[in-house]
Amino acid sequence: MTASGQRNIVIIGGGIIGCTTAYYLSRHPKYSTENTSITVLEASSIAGGASGKAGGLVAKWAYPKELVKVTFAEHERLAAEQNGRGEELEGGSKKMDPDRSLQKKEGLIDGDSEAPLSGSTKGLPRDLDWVKSDLTDSYAPMARHGETAQVHPYLFTNSMIELAQEKGVKVVYGKATSIGYASDGAVESVTYIQDSESHTIPTTDVIVSAGPWTSTVLPQVPISGTRAHSITIRPSRPVSAYALFTEIQLPDSAQAVTPEIYARPNNEVYACSPGDGKPMPESTKLVEVDEKVCEALFAQVASISDELRKGEVTAKQACYLPNVNSGPQGHPIIGSVRGSKGLVIAAGHTCWGICNAPGTAKAVSELVMDGKITCGKLDKLAPHHFF
């Protein structure tokens, strides 16, 4: 705090991690608008990146498991407290030809489920009637009832920031360019560019949650981005809620394709393809969408479902997923930076940012307001393990 007892918290990044962190800070018992200000600094728009273009899968078998133990319960609590309608998903892998490892499946290795899942079968579940059964080579469930759910990423992120704003949180639009430090290493300001003019915010605490753009503010942080395309489809009729991790052998291709398909409760189906190596631009507004990739993605999912083939493509989009390039594989960086008092990082959540946002936000709010994380054992996610 300042000499007057005032705490000024700046969150860099208005994605799901930053907005959810703002919400949790604004609900912390020690928070008061009389002695604490919270500012979310966003370079383009709230949920303008992956937070608005992700699938929204929430799973108990996500990773790292130490964080998932906290986050799944928080998703359930938030849905109950904020009148969110929970949507349980059936989770399955649908193999249309050769056997290959599935995306996001790594978390199943460390899962906490006690009994084994049933093995691969030829037939599809009865209510999965929007996928062509005559083309199915095999189907296998990846989770039990109660182990998976979904949220709409864009709506969830915007709901979090709107609820935070009701408690006094401010949103400022501008690109963060640097963090200022006092002689003792403590953070003291954040400088940003807005409409070509430079501005500075005095601060006692800085939380960097800029996803793949984190290293533009903190170059020492080993985080990069991978572009991934997705589309949304309004099917020709309502379809049952399933998350499908597919392997599809197209007749004109020697290699199987592996799109992920999420059926949402608002009569919308989301589908995404694997990432590519396109270099990351300066902001989410400059992300390029490859129309051919989106068209190919639609052709892939349409090949196994008449409901999707006859449906309407409502969005073609791309975003960058944050990847941590050192330290424990697949783990985000969450914690205080040694030698920089008041500096906290919460970034690098790979494909599990939507799932792990509430757990991350709860942990960061405890760290900033109480000085330590008590909701879970997250020591191995501390920044000093990565750089």
XYZ file of C-alpha atoms in Angstrom:
387
model
C 0.000 0.000 0.000
C 0.954 3.667 -0.306
C 1.845 5.730 2.736
C -1.797 6.790 2.967
C -2.957 3.184 2.991
C -4.273 3.276 -0.576
C -3.855 0.226 -2.797
C -3.897 0.714 -6.576
C -4.155 -2.541 -8.527
C -3.660 -2.629 -12.304
C -4.543 -5.754 -14.293
C -2.943 -5.837 -17.749
C -5.154 -7.828 -20.085
C -8.938 -7.913 -20.510
C -9.260 -11.583 -21.371
C -10.897 -14.227 -19.226
C -8.019 -14.390 -16.724
C -7.849 -10.625 -16.225
C -11.620 -10.085 -16.050
C -12.216 -13.017 -13.719
C -9.351 -11.829 -11.499
C -10.974 -8.385 -11.334
C -14.224 -10.042 -10.266
C -12.556 -12.068 -7.501
C -10.585 -9.085 -6.218
C -13.784 -7.028 -6.073
C -15.410 -9.768 -3.965
C -12.492 -10.221 -1.562
C -13.359 -9.450 2.087
C -10.558 -6.885 2.289
C -11.665 -4.994 -0.798
C -13.227 -1.573 -0.368
C -13.559 1.250 -2.866
C -12.435 3.581 -0.085
C -8.912 2.169 0.038
C -8.522 0.031 -3.098
C -8.776 0.871 -6.787
C -8.766 -1.832 -9.464
C -8.119 -0.992 -13.124
C -8.250 -3.440 -16.027
C -6.030 -2.198 -18.867
C -6.993 -3.725 -22.199
C -5.273 -3.034 -25.525
C -8.234 -3.691 -27.839
C -11.531 -5.110 -26.544
C -12.777 -7.295 -23.704
C -12.533 -10.956 -24.737
C -11.124 -9.875 -28.098
C -8.688 -12.794 -28.276
C -8.946 -16.460 -27.338
C -11.260 -15.575 -24.444
C -13.987 -14.761 -26.947
C -13.195 -17.407 -29.539
C -12.502 -20.557 -27.516
C -14.676 -23.616 -27.126
C -15.590 -23.218 -23.452
C -14.932 -26.766 -22.253
C -14.685 -27.196 -18.464
C -13.345 -30.566 -17.322
C -12.170 -32.225 -14.146
C -9.488 -33.997 -16.192
C -7.933 -30.740 -17.406
C -4.438 -29.786 -16.247
C -2.604 -28.919 -14.093
C -4.663 -30.978 -11.668
C -3.693 -28.834 -8.659
C -5.414 -25.873 -10.297
C -8.359 -27.850 -11.659
C -9.271 -29.007 -8.156
C -9.890 -25.366 -7.293
C -11.389 -24.177 -10.556
C -14.121 -26.754 -11.208
C -15.766 -26.086 -7.853
C -15.514 -22.343 -8.505
C -17.297 -22.713 -11.848
C -20.127 -24.517 -10.073
C -20.285 -21.860 -7.354
C -20.297 -18.979 -9.845
C -23.100 -20.573 -11.858
C -25.182 -20.969 -8.700
C -24.495 -17.489 -7.311
C -24.895 -15.582 -10.583
C -27.898 -17.495 -11.901
C -25.891 -19.170 -14.638
C -27.509 -22.239 -16.134
C -25.068 -25.101 -15.929
C -24.769 -27.236 -19.027
C -23.321 -30.688 -18.533
C -21.588 -32.180 -21.520
C -21.192 -35.708 -22.644
C -17.564 -36.154 -23.624
C -16.442 -38.545 -26.263
C -13.851 -39.308 -28.831
C -15.121 -40.353 -32.215
C -12.677 -42.147 -34.420
C -13.404 -42.358 -38.103
C -10.255 -44.257 -39.082
C -6.638 -44.457 -37.818
C -5.881 -44.272 -34.087
C -4.091 -41.071 -33.083
C -3.690 -39.189 -29.807
C -6.448 -36.662 -29.133
C -6.003 -32.978 -28.295
C -6.532 -32.084 -24.631
C -6.341 -35.778 -23.713
C -3.090 -35.393 -21.780
C -4.991 -34.391 -18.649
C -6.649 -37.805 -18.502
C -3.326 -39.339 -17.478
C -3.441 -37.525 -14.142
C -7.207 -37.754 -13.696
C -8.769 -38.362 -10.306
C -11.481 -40.732 -11.516
C -11.616 -43.926 -9.502
C -13.292 -46.432 -11.830
C -12.119 -47.063 -15.396
C -14.203 -45.778 -18.266
C -15.839 -48.195 -20.637
C -13.760 -49.027 -23.677
C -14.169 -48.117 -27.305
C -17.382 -49.259 -28.957
C -18.699 -49.352 -32.515
C -22.037 -47.686 -31.819
C -22.770 -44.108 -30.860
C -24.861 -43.107 -27.829
C -28.551 -42.985 -28.670
C -28.867 -39.228 -28.232
C -25.809 -38.493 -30.379
C -28.124 -38.676 -33.355
C -26.638 -35.764 -35.265
C -23.478 -37.691 -36.219
C -23.561 -40.279 -38.979
C -23.384 -43.668 -37.298
C -22.700 -45.513 -40.549
C -19.360 -43.681 -40.875
C -18.271 -44.322 -37.311
C -15.385 -46.697 -36.758
C -15.432 -46.410 -32.962
C -16.559 -44.210 -30.083
C -15.147 -43.952 -26.562
C -16.217 -41.744 -23.638
C -13.523 -39.522 -22.124
C -15.350 -38.583 -18.915
C -18.215 -39.566 -16.620
C -21.359 -37.649 -15.794
C -20.518 -34.600 -13.717
C -16.895 -34.399 -14.893
C -17.424 -32.020 -17.829
C -19.419 -28.859 -18.461
C -19.259 -25.826 -20.702
C -19.510 -22.059 -20.614
C -19.827 -19.570 -23.448
C -16.386 -17.888 -23.279
C -17.355 -14.487 -24.648
C -20.463 -14.192 -22.489
C -18.672 -15.516 -19.407
C -15.771 -13.067 -19.741
C -18.051 -10.084 -20.282
C -20.274 -11.126 -17.387
C -17.253 -11.259 -15.089
C -16.091 -7.748 -15.980
C -19.607 -6.301 -15.792
C -20.075 -7.755 -12.304
C -16.654 -6.413 -11.323
C -17.573 -2.958 -12.619
C -20.656 -3.000 -10.396
C -18.214 -3.105 -7.472
C -16.123 -0.191 -8.714
C -13.615 -1.819 -11.062
C -12.582 0.456 -13.947
C -11.753 -0.580 -17.520
C -9.238 1.516 -19.437
C -8.485 0.888 -23.120
C -4.857 1.304 -24.081
C -1.762 -0.730 -24.892
C 0.551 -1.278 -21.917
C 4.130 -0.418 -22.879
C 6.095 -0.617 -19.626
C 5.995 -1.144 -15.880
C 7.802 1.339 -13.643
C 9.714 0.270 -10.531
C 10.903 2.080 -7.402
C 14.518 1.897 -6.192
C 13.661 -1.087 -3.974
C 12.251 -3.054 -6.939
C 8.597 -2.535 -6.077
C 6.176 -1.690 -8.879
C 5.057 1.932 -8.900
C 3.428 2.620 -12.282
C 2.132 1.277 -15.582
C 2.548 3.280 -18.787
C 0.226 2.773 -21.756
C -0.580 4.266 -25.138
C -4.100 5.490 -25.890
C -4.909 7.328 -29.117
C -1.182 7.851 -29.775
C -0.709 9.545 -26.394
C 1.245 8.142 -23.454
C -0.396 7.864 -20.044
C 0.825 6.577 -16.680
C -1.164 4.965 -13.863
C 0.354 4.962 -10.353
C 0.140 1.459 -8.907
C 1.032 -0.656 -5.906
C 0.223 -3.995 -7.567
C 0.449 -5.118 -11.190
C -1.108 -8.357 -12.438
C 0.022 -9.291 -15.939
C -2.561 -11.528 -17.585
C -2.089 -10.639 -21.235
C -2.117 -14.212 -22.531
C 0.244 -14.715 -25.482
C 1.023 -10.981 -25.410
C 2.437 -11.173 -21.864
C 6.029 -11.096 -23.117
C 5.446 -7.753 -24.859
C 5.184 -6.216 -21.383
C 7.583 -8.595 -19.638
C 10.132 -9.838 -22.224
C 11.682 -12.269 -19.736
C 8.485 -14.326 -19.556
C 8.737 -17.373 -21.892
C 5.260 -17.213 -23.420
C 4.422 -17.311 -27.130
C 1.251 -17.755 -29.162
C -0.147 -20.356 -31.553
C -2.869 -19.354 -34.004
C -5.963 -21.541 -34.090
C -9.042 -21.198 -36.293
C -12.635 -21.891 -35.367
C -16.138 -21.538 -36.744
C -19.608 -21.491 -35.262
C -22.559 -23.139 -36.983
C -26.292 -22.859 -36.420
C -27.378 -26.451 -37.140
C -30.493 -27.274 -39.110
C -32.113 -28.452 -35.859
C -31.206 -28.403 -32.135
C -28.592 -31.037 -31.259
C -27.618 -32.780 -28.012
C -24.783 -31.431 -25.859
C -21.580 -33.308 -26.671
C -17.905 -32.408 -26.835
C -16.372 -34.525 -29.578
C -12.667 -35.041 -30.204
C -12.682 -36.496 -33.671
C -10.402 -38.271 -36.086
C -11.884 -38.061 -39.548
C -10.481 -39.751 -42.621
C -11.634 -37.744 -45.633
C -11.835 -39.576 -48.960
C -9.516 -37.130 -50.734
C -6.807 -37.079 -48.047
C -4.248 -39.611 -46.878
C -4.013 -38.027 -43.436
C -6.787 -37.913 -40.832
C -8.026 -34.530 -39.587
C -8.843 -33.885 -35.931
C -11.370 -31.083 -35.427
C -12.955 -30.597 -32.014
C -16.724 -30.080 -31.928
C -18.741 -28.522 -29.084
C -22.535 -28.405 -29.204
C -23.754 -25.415 -27.187
C -27.168 -25.003 -25.531
C -28.033 -21.889 -27.576
C -28.456 -23.948 -30.757
C -24.881 -23.236 -31.801
C -22.093 -25.667 -32.609
C -18.474 -24.597 -32.250
C -15.673 -26.342 -34.146
C -11.940 -25.690 -34.096
C -8.880 -26.982 -35.900
C -5.264 -27.532 -34.769
C -2.942 -24.520 -34.573
C -0.466 -23.235 -37.133
C 2.783 -21.289 -37.104
C 1.541 -17.884 -38.234
C 3.526 -15.167 -36.374
C 1.587 -13.246 -33.743
C 0.560 -9.636 -34.538
C 0.719 -6.693 -32.127
C -2.881 -7.004 -30.914
C -6.023 -9.108 -31.171
C -7.511 -6.624 -33.634
C -4.797 -7.520 -36.157
C -5.264 -11.305 -36.063
C -5.710 -12.605 -39.610
C -8.367 -15.173 -40.456
C -7.553 -17.642 -43.225
C -10.829 -18.224 -45.075
C -9.538 -21.439 -46.623
C -8.813 -22.943 -43.202
C -12.336 -22.102 -42.045
C -13.860 -23.544 -45.206
C -11.854 -26.732 -44.782
C -12.944 -26.959 -41.149
C -16.604 -26.697 -42.133
C -16.141 -29.379 -44.791
C -14.583 -31.682 -42.197
C -17.376 -31.463 -39.643
C -20.080 -31.355 -42.320
C -18.817 -34.673 -43.669
C -19.986 -36.487 -40.522
C -23.224 -34.594 -39.806
C -26.140 -33.627 -42.038
C -27.325 -31.206 -39.350
C -24.046 -29.314 -39.593
C -23.805 -29.590 -43.387
C -27.274 -28.067 -43.779
C -26.629 -25.475 -41.091
C -25.475 -21.864 -41.341
C -21.908 -20.786 -40.582
C -22.337 -17.798 -38.259
C -18.670 -16.970 -37.550
C -15.223 -17.585 -39.038
C -12.493 -16.574 -36.635
C -8.946 -17.075 -35.365
C -7.108 -16.409 -32.124
C -3.755 -17.106 -30.481
C -3.415 -19.591 -27.636
C -0.664 -18.835 -25.091
C 2.115 -21.406 -24.751
C 4.723 -21.490 -21.987
C 8.047 -22.399 -23.596
C 9.935 -23.564 -20.488
C 9.265 -25.138 -17.105
C 6.593 -27.807 -16.474
C 4.958 -28.655 -19.793
C 1.432 -27.392 -20.269
C 1.399 -25.433 -17.011
C 0.502 -21.742 -16.691
C 2.610 -19.245 -14.763
C 0.825 -18.038 -11.630
C 2.464 -16.151 -8.788
C 4.664 -13.284 -7.609
C 7.880 -12.399 -9.426
C 10.876 -12.585 -7.124
C 12.679 -9.275 -6.652
C 9.735 -7.254 -7.980
C 7.399 -6.484 -5.101
C 3.806 -6.193 -6.200
C 4.320 -7.861 -9.600
C 2.163 -10.940 -10.255
C 1.895 -13.048 -13.416
C -1.184 -15.063 -14.360
C -0.717 -16.233 -17.952
C 0.153 -19.124 -20.248
C -2.953 -21.287 -19.764
C -2.687 -23.003 -23.186
C -6.023 -24.541 -24.223
C -7.390 -24.550 -20.666
C -7.737 -20.804 -20.037
C -11.546 -20.841 -19.948
C -11.602 -23.840 -17.654
C -8.921 -22.611 -15.252
C -9.849 -18.924 -15.044
C -11.872 -19.029 -11.785
C -9.223 -21.068 -9.960
C -6.495 -18.748 -11.194
C -8.483 -15.672 -10.206
C -9.199 -17.007 -6.736
C -5.515 -17.797 -6.189
C -4.333 -14.395 -7.469
C -6.893 -12.505 -5.380
C -5.609 -14.295 -2.276
C -2.007 -13.590 -3.221
C -2.599 -9.869 -3.766
C -4.957 -9.214 -0.861
C -3.654 -11.703 1.732
C -0.037 -12.159 0.676
C -0.302 -15.896 0.001
C -2.319 -18.500 -1.883
C -4.419 -20.714 0.384
C -7.038 -22.199 -1.973
C -4.645 -24.824 -3.354
C -1.068 -26.033 -3.565
C 0.083 -24.082 -6.603
C 3.756 -23.607 -5.715
C 5.005 -25.354 -8.864
C 3.273 -22.703 -10.989
C 5.306 -19.860 -9.435
C 7.278 -17.729 -11.944
C 10.723 -18.750 -10.662
C 10.151 -22.268 -11.994
C 9.884 -20.862 -15.531
C 12.391 -18.007 -15.783
